PDB file of C-alpha atoms in Angstrom:
ATOM      1  CA  MET A   1     -11.360  20.432  22.531  1.00  0.00           C
ATOM      2  CA  ALA A   2      -7.743  19.964  21.434  1.00  0.00           C
ATOM      3  CA  ALA A   3      -6.880  20.915  17.866  1.00  0.00           C
ATOM      4  CA  ARG A   4      -6.507  18.015  15.463  1.00  0.00           C
ATOM      5  CA  ARG A   5      -2.958  17.171  14.406  1.00  0.00           C
ATOM      6  CA  ARG A   6      -2.145  17.855  10.762  1.00  0.00           C
ATOM      7  CA  LEU A   7      -1.409  14.820   8.610  1.00  0.00           C
ATOM      8  CA  LEU A   8      -0.026  14.919   5.066  1.00  0.00           C
ATOM      9  CA  VAL A   9      -0.849  11.889   2.913  1.00  0.00           C
ATOM     10  CA  THR A  10       0.911  11.572  -0.440  1.00  0.00           C
ATOM     11  CA  GLY A  11      -0.823   9.538  -3.112  1.00  0.00           C
ATOM     12  CA  ALA A  12      -4.250  10.121  -1.584  1.00  0.00           C
ATOM     13  CA  SER A  13      -5.957   9.179  -4.853  1.00  0.00           C
ATOM     14  CA  GLY A  14      -4.416   5.698  -4.702  1.00  0.00           C
ATOM     15  CA  LEU A  15      -5.286   2.481  -2.892  1.00  0.00           C
ATOM     16  CA  LEU A  16      -3.491   3.009   0.407  1.00  0.00           C
ATOM     17  CA  GLY A  17      -3.475   6.812   0.398  1.00  0.00           C
ATOM     18  CA  GLY A  18      -7.225   6.956  -0.141  1.00  0.00           C
ATOM     19  CA  ASN A  19      -7.834   4.506   2.672  1.00  0.00           C
ATOM     20  CA  VAL A  20      -5.495   6.390   5.015  1.00  0.00           C
ATOM     21  CA  ALA A  21      -7.313   9.651   4.276  1.00  0.00           C
ATOM     22  CA  LEU A  22     -10.727   8.028   4.731  1.00  0.00           C
ATOM     23  CA  ALA A  23      -9.810   6.211   7.948  1.00  0.00           C
ATOM     24  CA  LEU A  24      -8.050   9.101   9.670  1.00  0.00           C
ATOM     25  CA  CYS A  25      -9.892  12.248   8.551  1.00  0.00           C
ATOM     26  CA  ARG A  26     -12.141  12.318  11.628  1.00  0.00           C
ATOM     27  CA  ASP A  27      -9.262  12.437  14.094  1.00  0.00           C
ATOM     28  CA  TRP A  28      -6.639  14.259  12.015  1.00  0.00           C
ATOM     29  CA  GLU A  29      -6.572  17.353   9.832  1.00  0.00           C
ATOM     30  CA  VAL A  30      -5.771  15.517   6.600  1.00  0.00           C
ATOM     31  CA  VAL A  31      -4.119  17.120   3.584  1.00  0.00           C
ATOM     32  CA  GLY A  32      -3.931  14.644   0.712  1.00  0.00           C
ATOM     33  CA  THR A  33      -1.861  15.012  -2.435  1.00  0.00           C
ATOM     34  CA  TYR A  34      -2.425  13.672  -5.928  1.00  0.00           C
ATOM     35  CA  ALA A  35      -0.502  13.743  -9.200  1.00  0.00           C
ATOM     36  CA  ALA A  36      -2.944  13.041 -12.039  1.00  0.00           C
ATOM     37  CA  HIS A  37      -6.241  12.059 -10.410  1.00  0.00           C
ATOM     38  CA  PRO A  38      -7.842  14.866  -8.352  1.00  0.00           C
ATOM     39  CA  PHE A  39      -9.889  13.707  -5.390  1.00  0.00           C
ATOM     40  CA  SER A  40     -12.418  15.306  -3.079  1.00  0.00           C
ATOM     41  CA  LEU A  41     -13.155  13.540   0.195  1.00  0.00           C
ATOM     42  CA  ALA A  42     -15.235  15.167   2.918  1.00  0.00           C
ATOM     43  CA  GLY A  43     -13.089  16.197   5.860  1.00  0.00           C
ATOM     44  CA  THR A  44      -9.864  16.465   3.861  1.00  0.00           C
ATOM     45  CA  VAL A  45      -7.980  19.079   1.840  1.00  0.00           C
ATOM     46  CA  SER A  46      -6.692  18.129  -1.609  1.00  0.00           C
ATOM     47  CA  ARG A  47      -3.423  19.462  -3.103  1.00  0.00           C
ATOM     48  CA  ARG A  48      -1.717  18.611  -6.367  1.00  0.00           C
ATOM     49  CA  LEU A  49       1.934  17.627  -5.967  1.00  0.00           C
ATOM     50  CA  ASP A  50       4.667  16.358  -8.263  1.00  0.00           C
ATOM     51  CA  ILE A  51       6.837  14.415  -5.810  1.00  0.00           C
ATOM     52  CA  ARG A  52       9.675  14.528  -8.350  1.00  0.00           C
ATOM     53  CA  SER A  53       9.924  18.327  -8.042  1.00  0.00           C
ATOM     54  CA  ASP A  54      12.201  19.835  -5.385  1.00  0.00           C
ATOM     55  CA  GLY A  55      10.390  23.161  -5.624  1.00  0.00           C
ATOM     56  CA  GLU A  56       6.867  21.779  -5.307  1.00  0.00           C
ATOM     57  CA  VAL A  57       7.785  19.547  -2.377  1.00  0.00           C
ATOM     58  CA  ALA A  58       9.582  22.322  -0.495  1.00  0.00           C
ATOM     59  CA  ALA A  59       6.729  24.777  -1.083  1.00  0.00           C
ATOM     60  CA  LEU A  60       4.061  22.346   0.117  1.00  0.00           C
ATOM     61  CA  PHE A  61       5.860  21.508   3.358  1.00  0.00           C
ATOM     62  CA  ALA A  62       6.603  25.162   4.035  1.00  0.00           C
ATOM     63  CA  ASP A  63       2.928  25.962   3.510  1.00  0.00           C
ATOM     64  CA  ILE A  64       1.173  23.263   5.526  1.00  0.00           C
ATOM     65  CA  ARG A  65       3.896  22.130   7.993  1.00  0.00           C
ATOM     66  CA  PRO A  66       2.385  18.722   8.806  1.00  0.00           C
ATOM     67  CA  GLU A  67       3.089  17.065  12.132  1.00  0.00           C
ATOM     68  CA  VAL A  68       3.113  13.646  10.440  1.00  0.00           C
ATOM     69  CA  THR A  69       3.629  12.693   6.791  1.00  0.00           C
ATOM     70  CA  VAL A  70       2.509   9.305   5.444  1.00  0.00           C
ATOM     71  CA  HIS A  71       4.119   8.679   2.071  1.00  0.00           C
ATOM     72  CA  CYS A  72       1.910   6.323   0.056  1.00  0.00           C
ATOM     73  CA  ALA A  73       2.586   7.531  -3.505  1.00  0.00           C
ATOM     74  CA  ALA A  74       4.577   4.998  -5.522  1.00  0.00           C
ATOM     75  CA  GLU A  75       4.923   3.220  -8.841  1.00  0.00           C
ATOM     76  CA  THR A  76       3.733  -0.263  -7.860  1.00  0.00           C
ATOM     77  CA  ARG A  77       3.353  -1.910 -11.274  1.00  0.00           C
ATOM     78  CA  VAL A  78       6.177  -4.427 -11.129  1.00  0.00           C
ATOM     79  CA  ASP A  79       6.490  -5.107 -14.850  1.00  0.00           C
ATOM     80  CA  ALA A  80       6.288  -1.380 -15.666  1.00  0.00           C
ATOM     81  CA  CYS A  81       9.175  -0.770 -13.269  1.00  0.00           C
ATOM     82  CA  GLU A  82      11.171  -3.504 -14.982  1.00  0.00           C
ATOM     83  CA  ALA A  83      10.541  -1.934 -18.387  1.00  0.00           C
ATOM     84  CA  ARG A  84      11.319   1.628 -17.216  1.00  0.00           C
ATOM     85  CA  PRO A  85      13.687   1.426 -14.239  1.00  0.00           C
ATOM     86  CA  ASP A  86      14.743   5.083 -14.467  1.00  0.00           C
ATOM     87  CA  GLU A  87      11.138   6.167 -13.924  1.00  0.00           C
ATOM     88  CA  ALA A  88      10.751   3.647 -11.099  1.00  0.00           C
ATOM     89  CA  PHE A  89      13.797   5.003  -9.269  1.00  0.00           C
ATOM     90  CA  ALA A  90      12.684   8.607  -9.804  1.00  0.00           C
ATOM     91  CA  VAL A  91       9.366   7.899  -8.072  1.00  0.00           C
ATOM     92  CA  ASN A  92      10.220   5.114  -5.624  1.00  0.00           C
ATOM     93  CA  ALA A  93      13.773   6.049  -4.595  1.00  0.00           C
ATOM     94  CA  ARG A  94      14.648   9.692  -5.180  1.00  0.00           C
ATOM     95  CA  ALA A  95      11.200  11.124  -4.354  1.00  0.00           C
ATOM     96  CA  PRO A  96      11.037   9.541  -0.866  1.00  0.00           C
ATOM     97  CA  GLY A  97      14.419  11.046  -0.028  1.00  0.00           C
ATOM     98  CA  ARG A  98      13.252  14.456  -1.251  1.00  0.00           C
ATOM     99  CA  LEU A  99      10.075  14.235   0.824  1.00  0.00           C
ATOM    100  CA  ALA A 100      11.918  12.988   3.911  1.00  0.00           C
ATOM    101  CA  ARG A 101      14.350  15.907   3.763  1.00  0.00           C
ATOM    102  CA  ALA A 102      11.444  18.347   3.489  1.00  0.00           C
ATOM    103  CA  ALA A 103       9.717  16.615   6.397  1.00  0.00           C
ATOM    104  CA  ARG A 104      12.852  16.931   8.508  1.00  0.00           C
ATOM    105  CA  ALA A 105      13.054  20.657   7.749  1.00  0.00           C
ATOM    106  CA  ALA A 106       9.397  21.055   8.750  1.00  0.00           C
ATOM    107  CA  GLY A 107       9.780  19.001  11.926  1.00  0.00           C
ATOM    108  CA  SER A 108       7.439  16.307  10.579  1.00  0.00           C
ATOM    109  CA  LEU A 109       7.607  12.606  11.373  1.00  0.00           C
ATOM    110  CA  PHE A 110       8.013  10.829   8.028  1.00  0.00           C
ATOM    111  CA  VAL A 111       6.243   7.491   7.537  1.00  0.00           C
ATOM    112  CA  HIS A 112       7.463   5.692   4.428  1.00  0.00           C
ATOM    113  CA  VAL A 113       5.373   2.801   3.121  1.00  0.00           C
ATOM    114  CA  SER A 114       7.631   0.172   1.584  1.00  0.00           C
ATOM    115  CA  THR A 115       7.108  -3.406   0.429  1.00  0.00           C
ATOM    116  CA  ASP A 116       7.611  -7.021   1.443  1.00  0.00           C
ATOM    117  CA  ALA A 117       9.450  -7.471  -1.871  1.00  0.00           C
ATOM    118  CA  VAL A 118      12.674  -5.937  -0.510  1.00  0.00           C
ATOM    119  CA  TYR A 119      13.568  -9.162   1.332  1.00  0.00           C
ATOM    120  CA  ALA A 120      15.907 -11.726  -0.181  1.00  0.00           C
ATOM    121  CA  PRO A 121      14.277 -14.982  -1.313  1.00  0.00           C
ATOM    122  CA  GLY A 122      14.226 -17.747   1.289  1.00  0.00           C
ATOM    123  CA  GLY A 123      13.766 -17.715   5.032  1.00  0.00           C
ATOM    124  CA  ALA A 124      10.120 -16.606   5.129  1.00  0.00           C
ATOM    125  CA  PRO A 125       8.314 -15.390   7.097  1.00  0.00           C
ATOM    126  CA  HIS A 126      10.702 -12.462   7.100  1.00  0.00           C
ATOM    127  CA  ALA A 127      11.460 -10.505  10.260  1.00  0.00           C
ATOM    128  CA  GLU A 128      12.744  -6.943  10.007  1.00  0.00           C
ATOM    129  CA  SER A 129      16.294  -8.212  10.583  1.00  0.00           C
ATOM    130  CA  ALA A 130      16.146 -10.616   7.620  1.00  0.00           C
ATOM    131  CA  PRO A 131      18.535  -9.861   4.738  1.00  0.00           C
ATOM    132  CA  THR A 132      17.289  -7.736   1.871  1.00  0.00           C
ATOM    133  CA  GLY A 133      17.855  -8.806  -1.717  1.00  0.00           C
ATOM    134  CA  PRO A 134      15.570  -7.352  -4.389  1.00  0.00           C
ATOM    135  CA  VAL A 135      15.049  -9.563  -7.433  1.00  0.00           C
ATOM    136  CA  ASN A 136      13.478  -6.947  -9.719  1.00  0.00           C
ATOM    137  CA  ALA A 137      13.608  -3.219 -10.448  1.00  0.00           C
ATOM    138  CA  TYR A 138      10.474  -2.458  -8.432  1.00  0.00           C
ATOM    139  CA  ALA A 139      11.863  -3.981  -5.246  1.00  0.00           C
ATOM    140  CA  ALA A 140      15.290  -2.436  -5.838  1.00  0.00           C
ATOM    141  CA  SER A 141      13.741   1.008  -6.238  1.00  0.00           C
ATOM    142  CA  LYS A 142      11.702   0.600  -3.053  1.00  0.00           C
ATOM    143  CA  LEU A 143      14.745  -0.498  -1.061  1.00  0.00           C
ATOM    144  CA  ALA A 144      16.668   2.485  -2.419  1.00  0.00           C
ATOM    145  CA  GLY A 145      13.763   4.638  -1.240  1.00  0.00           C
ATOM    146  CA  GLU A 146      14.097   3.233   2.278  1.00  0.00           C
ATOM    147  CA  GLU A 147      17.806   4.041   2.241  1.00  0.00           C
ATOM    148  CA  ALA A 148      17.154   7.585   1.013  1.00  0.00           C
ATOM    149  CA  VAL A 149      14.630   8.145   3.802  1.00  0.00           C
ATOM    150  CA  ALA A 150      17.051   6.902   6.445  1.00  0.00           C
ATOM    151  CA  GLU A 151      19.847   9.056   5.016  1.00  0.00           C
ATOM    152  CA  ALA A 152      17.644  12.170   5.245  1.00  0.00           C
ATOM    153  CA  GLY A 153      18.314  12.138   8.963  1.00  0.00           C
ATOM    154  CA  GLY A 154      14.882  13.065  10.291  1.00  0.00           C
ATOM    155  CA  GLU A 155      12.451  11.123  12.439  1.00  0.00           C
ATOM    156  CA  CYS A 156      11.175   8.270  10.289  1.00  0.00           C
ATOM    157  CA  LEU A 157       9.117   5.098  10.366  1.00  0.00           C
ATOM    158  CA  ILE A 158       9.427   2.607   7.507  1.00  0.00           C
ATOM    159  CA  VAL A 159       6.571   0.123   7.094  1.00  0.00           C
ATOM    160  CA  ARG A 160       7.138  -2.963   4.941  1.00  0.00           C
ATOM    161  CA  THR A 161       3.839  -4.438   3.829  1.00  0.00           C
ATOM    162  CA  ASN A 162       1.576  -5.889   1.158  1.00  0.00           C
ATOM    163  CA  LEU A 163      -2.056  -4.899   0.810  1.00  0.00           C
ATOM    164  CA  PHE A 164      -5.365  -5.211  -0.973  1.00  0.00           C
ATOM    165  CA  GLY A 165      -8.660  -3.382  -0.738  1.00  0.00           C
ATOM    166  CA  TRP A 166     -11.046  -0.938  -2.370  1.00  0.00           C
ATOM    167  CA  SER A 167      -9.522   1.982  -4.233  1.00  0.00           C
ATOM    168  CA  GLY A 168     -12.019   3.509  -6.675  1.00  0.00           C
ATOM    169  CA  ARG A 169      -9.172   3.820  -9.181  1.00  0.00           C
ATOM    170  CA  ALA A 170      -8.983   2.545 -12.741  1.00  0.00           C
ATOM    171  CA  LYS A 171      -5.707   0.866 -11.657  1.00  0.00           C
ATOM    172  CA  ARG A 172      -7.189  -1.694  -9.312  1.00  0.00           C
ATOM    173  CA  SER A 173      -5.863  -3.840  -6.528  1.00  0.00           C
ATOM    174  CA  LEU A 174      -5.601  -7.595  -7.045  1.00  0.00           C
ATOM    175  CA  ALA A 175      -8.859  -8.189  -5.172  1.00  0.00           C
ATOM    176  CA  GLU A 176     -10.779  -5.571  -7.181  1.00  0.00           C
ATOM    177  CA  TRP A 177      -9.451  -6.926 -10.465  1.00  0.00           C
ATOM    178  CA  ALA A 178     -10.353 -10.504  -9.547  1.00  0.00           C
ATOM    179  CA  LEU A 179     -13.851  -9.630  -8.347  1.00  0.00           C
ATOM    180  CA  ALA A 180     -14.550  -7.601 -11.491  1.00  0.00           C
ATOM    181  CA  ARG A 181     -13.465 -10.564 -13.625  1.00  0.00           C
ATOM    182  CA  LEU A 182     -15.616 -12.955 -11.606  1.00  0.00           C
ATOM    183  CA  GLU A 183     -18.639 -10.678 -11.865  1.00  0.00           C
ATOM    184  CA  ALA A 184     -18.213 -10.331 -15.624  1.00  0.00           C
ATOM    185  CA  GLY A 185     -17.919 -14.092 -16.158  1.00  0.00           C
ATOM    186  CA  GLY A 186     -15.762 -15.456 -18.943  1.00  0.00           C
ATOM    187  CA  GLU A 187     -12.403 -17.154 -18.567  1.00  0.00           C
ATOM    188  CA  PRO A 188     -11.312 -18.604 -15.213  1.00  0.00           C
ATOM    189  CA  LEU A 189      -8.700 -16.718 -13.202  1.00  0.00           C
ATOM    190  CA  THR A 190      -5.156 -17.991 -12.801  1.00  0.00           C
ATOM    191  CA  GLY A 191      -3.723 -17.785  -9.298  1.00  0.00           C
ATOM    192  CA  PHE A 192      -0.018 -18.218  -8.696  1.00  0.00           C
ATOM    193  CA  THR A 193       0.856 -21.112  -6.425  1.00  0.00           C
ATOM    194  CA  ASP A 194       4.494 -20.012  -6.154  1.00  0.00           C
ATOM    195  CA  ALA A 195       3.709 -16.470  -4.916  1.00  0.00           C
ATOM    196  CA  VAL A 196       3.061 -16.468  -1.156  1.00  0.00           C
ATOM    197  CA  PHE A 197       2.255 -13.329   0.828  1.00  0.00           C
ATOM    198  CA  SER A 198       0.617 -12.025   4.008  1.00  0.00           C
ATOM    199  CA  PRO A 199      -1.457  -9.052   2.828  1.00  0.00           C
ATOM    200  CA  LEU A 200      -3.382  -6.597   4.981  1.00  0.00           C
ATOM    201  CA  LEU A 201      -6.654  -4.952   4.069  1.00  0.00           C
ATOM    202  CA  ALA A 202      -5.832  -1.336   3.186  1.00  0.00           C
ATOM    203  CA  SER A 203      -8.167   0.078   5.832  1.00  0.00           C
ATOM    204  CA  ASP A 204      -6.574  -2.150   8.490  1.00  0.00           C
ATOM    205  CA  LEU A 205      -3.124  -1.032   7.358  1.00  0.00           C
ATOM    206  CA  ALA A 206      -4.186   2.608   7.645  1.00  0.00           C
ATOM    207  CA  ARG A 207      -5.198   2.050  11.268  1.00  0.00           C
ATOM    208  CA  ALA A 208      -2.029   0.087  11.983  1.00  0.00           C
ATOM    209  CA  ILE A 209       0.092   2.956  10.669  1.00  0.00           C
ATOM    210  CA  GLU A 210      -1.795   5.400  12.871  1.00  0.00           C
ATOM    211  CA  ALA A 211      -1.337   3.137  15.897  1.00  0.00           C
ATOM    212  CA  LEU A 212       2.399   2.801  15.227  1.00  0.00           C
ATOM    213  CA  VAL A 213       2.699   6.586  14.979  1.00  0.00           C
ATOM    214  CA  ARG A 214       0.826   7.117  18.240  1.00  0.00           C
ATOM    215  CA  ALA A 215       2.965   4.445  19.928  1.00  0.00           C
ATOM    216  CA  GLY A 216       6.155   6.273  18.958  1.00  0.00           C
ATOM    217  CA  ALA A 217       7.467   3.617  16.562  1.00  0.00           C
ATOM    218  CA  ARG A 218      10.634   4.515  14.670  1.00  0.00           C
ATOM    219  CA  GLY A 219      12.805   2.532  12.286  1.00  0.00           C
ATOM    220  CA  VAL A 220      11.612  -0.456  10.257  1.00  0.00           C
ATOM    221  CA  TYR A 221       8.434  -2.400  11.052  1.00  0.00           C
ATOM    222  CA  ASN A 222       6.684  -5.167   9.147  1.00  0.00           C
ATOM    223  CA  ALA A 223       2.904  -4.959   8.813  1.00  0.00           C
ATOM    224  CA  GLY A 224       1.295  -8.090   7.434  1.00  0.00           C
ATOM    225  CA  ALA A 225      -1.422 -10.630   8.093  1.00  0.00           C
ATOM    226  CA  ALA A 226      -1.176 -13.134  10.923  1.00  0.00           C
ATOM    227  CA  ASP A 227      -0.752 -15.916   8.363  1.00  0.00           C
ATOM    228  CA  ALA A 228       0.304 -16.376   4.745  1.00  0.00           C
ATOM    229  CA  VAL A 229      -1.413 -17.654   1.602  1.00  0.00           C
ATOM    230  CA  SER A 230      -0.503 -18.163  -2.028  1.00  0.00           C
ATOM    231  CA  LYS A 231      -2.071 -15.873  -4.610  1.00  0.00           C
ATOM    232  CA  TYR A 232      -3.996 -18.971  -5.751  1.00  0.00           C
ATOM    233  CA  ALA A 233      -5.407 -19.553  -2.261  1.00  0.00           C
ATOM    234  CA  PHE A 234      -6.163 -15.833  -1.909  1.00  0.00           C
ATOM    235  CA  LEU A 235      -8.298 -15.795  -5.052  1.00  0.00           C
ATOM    236  CA  ARG A 236     -10.154 -18.879  -3.858  1.00  0.00           C
ATOM    237  CA  LEU A 237     -10.841 -17.117  -0.547  1.00  0.00           C
ATOM    238  CA  LEU A 238     -12.355 -14.239  -2.507  1.00  0.00           C
ATOM    239  CA  CYS A 239     -14.574 -16.669  -4.409  1.00  0.00           C
ATOM    240  CA  ARG A 240     -15.728 -18.335  -1.210  1.00  0.00           C
ATOM    241  CA  GLU A 241     -16.557 -15.078   0.572  1.00  0.00           C
ATOM    242  CA  PHE A 242     -18.222 -13.333  -2.377  1.00  0.00           C
ATOM    243  CA  GLY A 243     -20.267 -16.336  -3.507  1.00  0.00           C
ATOM    244  CA  TYR A 244     -18.428 -17.569  -6.610  1.00  0.00           C
ATOM    245  CA  PRO A 245     -17.406 -21.191  -7.305  1.00  0.00           C
ATOM    246  CA  GLU A 246     -13.830 -21.757  -6.201  1.00  0.00           C
ATOM    247  CA  ASP A 247     -13.098 -23.791  -9.324  1.00  0.00           C
ATOM    248  CA  LEU A 248     -13.185 -20.524 -11.279  1.00  0.00           C
ATOM    249  CA  VAL A 249      -9.584 -20.125 -10.072  1.00  0.00           C
ATOM    250  CA  ARG A 250      -6.995 -22.401 -11.643  1.00  0.00           C
ATOM    251  CA  PRO A 251      -3.406 -22.856 -10.442  1.00  0.00           C
ATOM    252  CA  GLY A 252      -0.470 -21.361 -12.317  1.00  0.00           C
ATOM    253  CA  ARG A 253       3.079 -20.125 -11.805  1.00  0.00           C
ATOM    254  CA  SER A 254       4.272 -16.528 -11.958  1.00  0.00           C
ATOM    255  CA  GLY A 255       7.107 -17.168 -14.387  1.00  0.00           C
ATOM    256  CA  GLN A 256       4.682 -18.329 -17.049  1.00  0.00           C
ATOM    257  CA  THR A 257       3.037 -14.950 -17.647  1.00  0.00           C
ATOM    258  CA  LEU A 258       4.985 -12.119 -15.973  1.00  0.00           C
ATOM    259  CA  ALA A 259       7.938 -10.200 -17.388  1.00  0.00           C
ATOM    260  CA  ALA A 260       9.801  -9.387 -14.171  1.00  0.00           C
ATOM    261  CA  ARG A 261      11.016 -12.050 -11.778  1.00  0.00           C
ATOM    262  CA  ARG A 262       8.985 -12.376  -8.570  1.00  0.00           C
ATOM    263  CA  PRO A 263      10.563 -13.225  -5.206  1.00  0.00           C
ATOM    264  CA  GLY A 264       8.337 -16.200  -4.320  1.00  0.00           C
ATOM    265  CA  ASP A 265       7.468 -16.241  -0.624  1.00  0.00           C
ATOM    266  CA  THR A 266       7.373 -12.678   0.742  1.00  0.00           C
ATOM    267  CA  SER A 267       5.341 -13.443   3.863  1.00  0.00           C
ATOM    268  CA  LEU A 268       6.096 -11.259   6.866  1.00  0.00           C
ATOM    269  CA  ASP A 269       6.729 -11.788  10.550  1.00  0.00           C
ATOM    270  CA  SER A 270       4.883  -8.826  12.079  1.00  0.00           C
ATOM    271  CA  SER A 271       5.349  -9.836  15.712  1.00  0.00           C
ATOM    272  CA  ARG A 272       7.410  -6.726  16.487  1.00  0.00           C
ATOM    273  CA  ALA A 273       4.572  -4.412  15.466  1.00  0.00           C
ATOM    274  CA  ALA A 274       1.963  -6.643  17.105  1.00  0.00           C
ATOM    275  CA  ALA A 275       3.868  -6.522  20.395  1.00  0.00           C
ATOM    276  CA  LEU A 276       3.745  -2.724  20.282  1.00  0.00           C
ATOM    277  CA  ILE A 277       0.176  -2.043  19.113  1.00  0.00           C
ATOM    278  CA  GLY A 278      -1.662  -5.365  19.490  1.00  0.00           C
ATOM    279  CA  THR A 279      -2.580  -8.287  17.272  1.00  0.00           C
ATOM    280  CA  SER A 280      -6.000  -6.958  16.200  1.00  0.00           C
ATOM    281  CA  PHE A 281      -4.383  -4.854  13.462  1.00  0.00           C
ATOM    282  CA  PHE A 282      -2.963  -7.995  11.828  1.00  0.00           C
ATOM    283  CA  PRO A 283      -5.834 -10.460  11.276  1.00  0.00           C
ATOM    284  CA  PRO A 284      -5.555 -13.698   9.291  1.00  0.00           C
ATOM    285  CA  VAL A 285      -6.087 -13.292   5.557  1.00  0.00           C
ATOM    286  CA  ALA A 286      -9.496 -15.004   5.618  1.00  0.00           C
ATOM    287  CA  GLU A 287     -10.732 -12.500   8.208  1.00  0.00           C
ATOM    288  CA  ALA A 288      -9.393  -9.608   6.122  1.00  0.00           C
ATOM    289  CA  VAL A 289     -11.304 -10.919   3.100  1.00  0.00           C
ATOM    290  CA  ARG A 290     -14.473 -11.036   5.202  1.00  0.00           C
ATOM    291  CA  ARG A 291     -13.850  -7.410   6.178  1.00  0.00           C
ATOM    292  CA  LEU A 292     -13.392  -6.551   2.491  1.00  0.00           C
ATOM    293  CA  LYS A 293     -16.916  -7.807   1.810  1.00  0.00           C
ATOM    294  CA  LYS A 294     -18.320  -5.869   4.775  1.00  0.00           C
ATOM    295  CA  LEU A 295     -16.752  -2.697   3.386  1.00  0.00           C
ATOM    296  CA  ARG A 296     -18.359  -3.364   0.020  1.00  0.00           C
ATOM    297  CA  ASP A 297     -21.732  -3.888   1.652  1.00  0.00           C
ATOM    298  CA  ALA A 298     -21.248  -0.600   3.542  1.00  0.00           C
ATOM    299  CA  GLY A 299     -20.694   1.312   0.290  1.00  0.00           C
ATOM    300  CA  VAL A 300     -17.000   2.077   0.708  1.00  0.00           C
ATOM    301  CA  PRO A 301     -16.047   1.350  -2.949  1.00  0.00           C
ATOM    302  CA  GLY A 302     -18.586   3.899  -4.153  1.00  0.00           C
ATOM    303  CA  LEU A 303     -17.410   6.444  -1.595  1.00  0.00           C
ATOM    304  CA  LEU A 304     -13.794   6.131  -2.735  1.00  0.00           C
ATOM    305  CA  ALA A 305     -14.773   6.172  -6.412  1.00  0.00           C
ATOM    306  CA  GLY A 306     -16.918   9.236  -5.790  1.00  0.00           C
ATOM    307  CA  SER A 307     -13.979  11.025  -4.182  1.00  0.00           C
ATOM    308  CA  LEU A 308     -12.226  10.717  -7.540  1.00  0.00           C
ATOM    309  CA  GLY A 309     -15.246  11.848  -9.540  1.00  0.00           C
ATOM    310  CA  ARG A 310     -15.706   8.484 -11.218  1.00  0.00           C
ATOM    311  CA  GLY A 311     -17.853   5.388 -11.036  1.00  0.00           C
ATOM    312  CA  PRO A 312     -16.537   2.043  -9.850  1.00  0.00           C
ATOM    313  CA  ALA A 313     -13.178   0.978 -11.279  1.00  0.00           C
ATOM    314  CA  THR A 314     -13.521  -0.752 -14.625  1.00  0.00           C
ATOM    315  CA  SER A 315     -10.097  -1.580 -16.056  1.00  0.00           C
ATOM    316  CA  GLY A 316      -6.573  -2.673 -15.388  1.00  0.00           C
ATOM    317  CA  PRO A 317      -5.345  -5.196 -12.805  1.00  0.00           C
ATOM    318  CA  GLY A 318      -3.167  -3.399 -10.287  1.00  0.00           C
ATOM    319  CA  GLY A 319      -1.542  -6.471  -8.760  1.00  0.00           C
ATOM    320  CA  ASP A 320      -0.159  -9.882  -9.657  1.00  0.00           C
ATOM    321  CA  ALA A 321      -2.447 -12.884  -9.500  1.00  0.00           C
TER     322      ALA A 321
END
C-alpha cells in the first residue's frame, strides 16, 4: 500500500479547517494547527502554531515537510476587522505570505482559502477574471493575502469561496447561529435581502479543494454553489429543512445593523472549477442545506465539538445574517 501524502491544515479548530481535517484524514496524513483552541481528532496530528511568527512557521515546515498545505486560518469577523484593521492584515495578509514562503522552501503546494468578498460590487455572478474591489477591511486584508501568496513564488492555488456548516466552535457559522436561535425560540431572525451569495457546505468545500489539488489546479478558482440566494432566503431554507416556520425570518437590510459596509451580491461563477472536477462538488444551496441536516443526523456536530473538548457551540454568531 502506498504511503499517505502529508497534508498540513492551518486553522484546524475552525469551521473549514476542522471539516478539511475530518474529510481528508482517511486518505491523507493530516497535521492540523490551532492557535487558541486545541483539538484532537482521530487520524490526525495536532500542533499549536502562531501564524504571525516567522520562527514558528519556519520550524513547523522544516519539521513536518508537508506535500500540500491548506491554509484555512483567518480572521473572518467582518466588523472586528473593520474595528482593528492592523490585526486583520497581520492575520489575513502577512501570515499567508509567510506561510506560502515556508511552503515554497519545503516544496509544498500552498492552497490559500480566500473569499468572495474580494470582488468589486456589480457584475455578479463573478468569474475569476472579474475586477476586484474590496469595500471593507476584511475583504481588503484577504485580497492582500492573495497577493502575498502569489508574490511568494511557489506553487499555489487560491480558492475564493463562501461557506457554512458545522464547526463545534463557540464562534459559529451563520447556519449554526440561526439554528441555535430557532431552537431556543424568542425573537424572529432578520435575514438580509440585499446580501446575495452562493455558499458551499464546508464538507463539500473540503472535498472540492482536495479534487482541485488532485487535478493539478493552480492559480485562482472560485468555489461556490450552483445558484445564489439572499441571506434572507438562506435562513428560510434552513427553517424549511429543519422544521421551523419560515415566518420566523423577517426581511432586513445589512446597512441597518452592521458596522462595516457589505458588498451586496457576491455570488460566484464556479464553472471553471466545475469543468475541471465536475459539478457534483457545487450543488444548489437548497441541496447543501439538506446535506447539512443529514450531517447533523449523522452526529457530525458532536464529533467536531468533541474534537475541541467541548459540547455543542452555544454562543456568538460567526457570520452575517
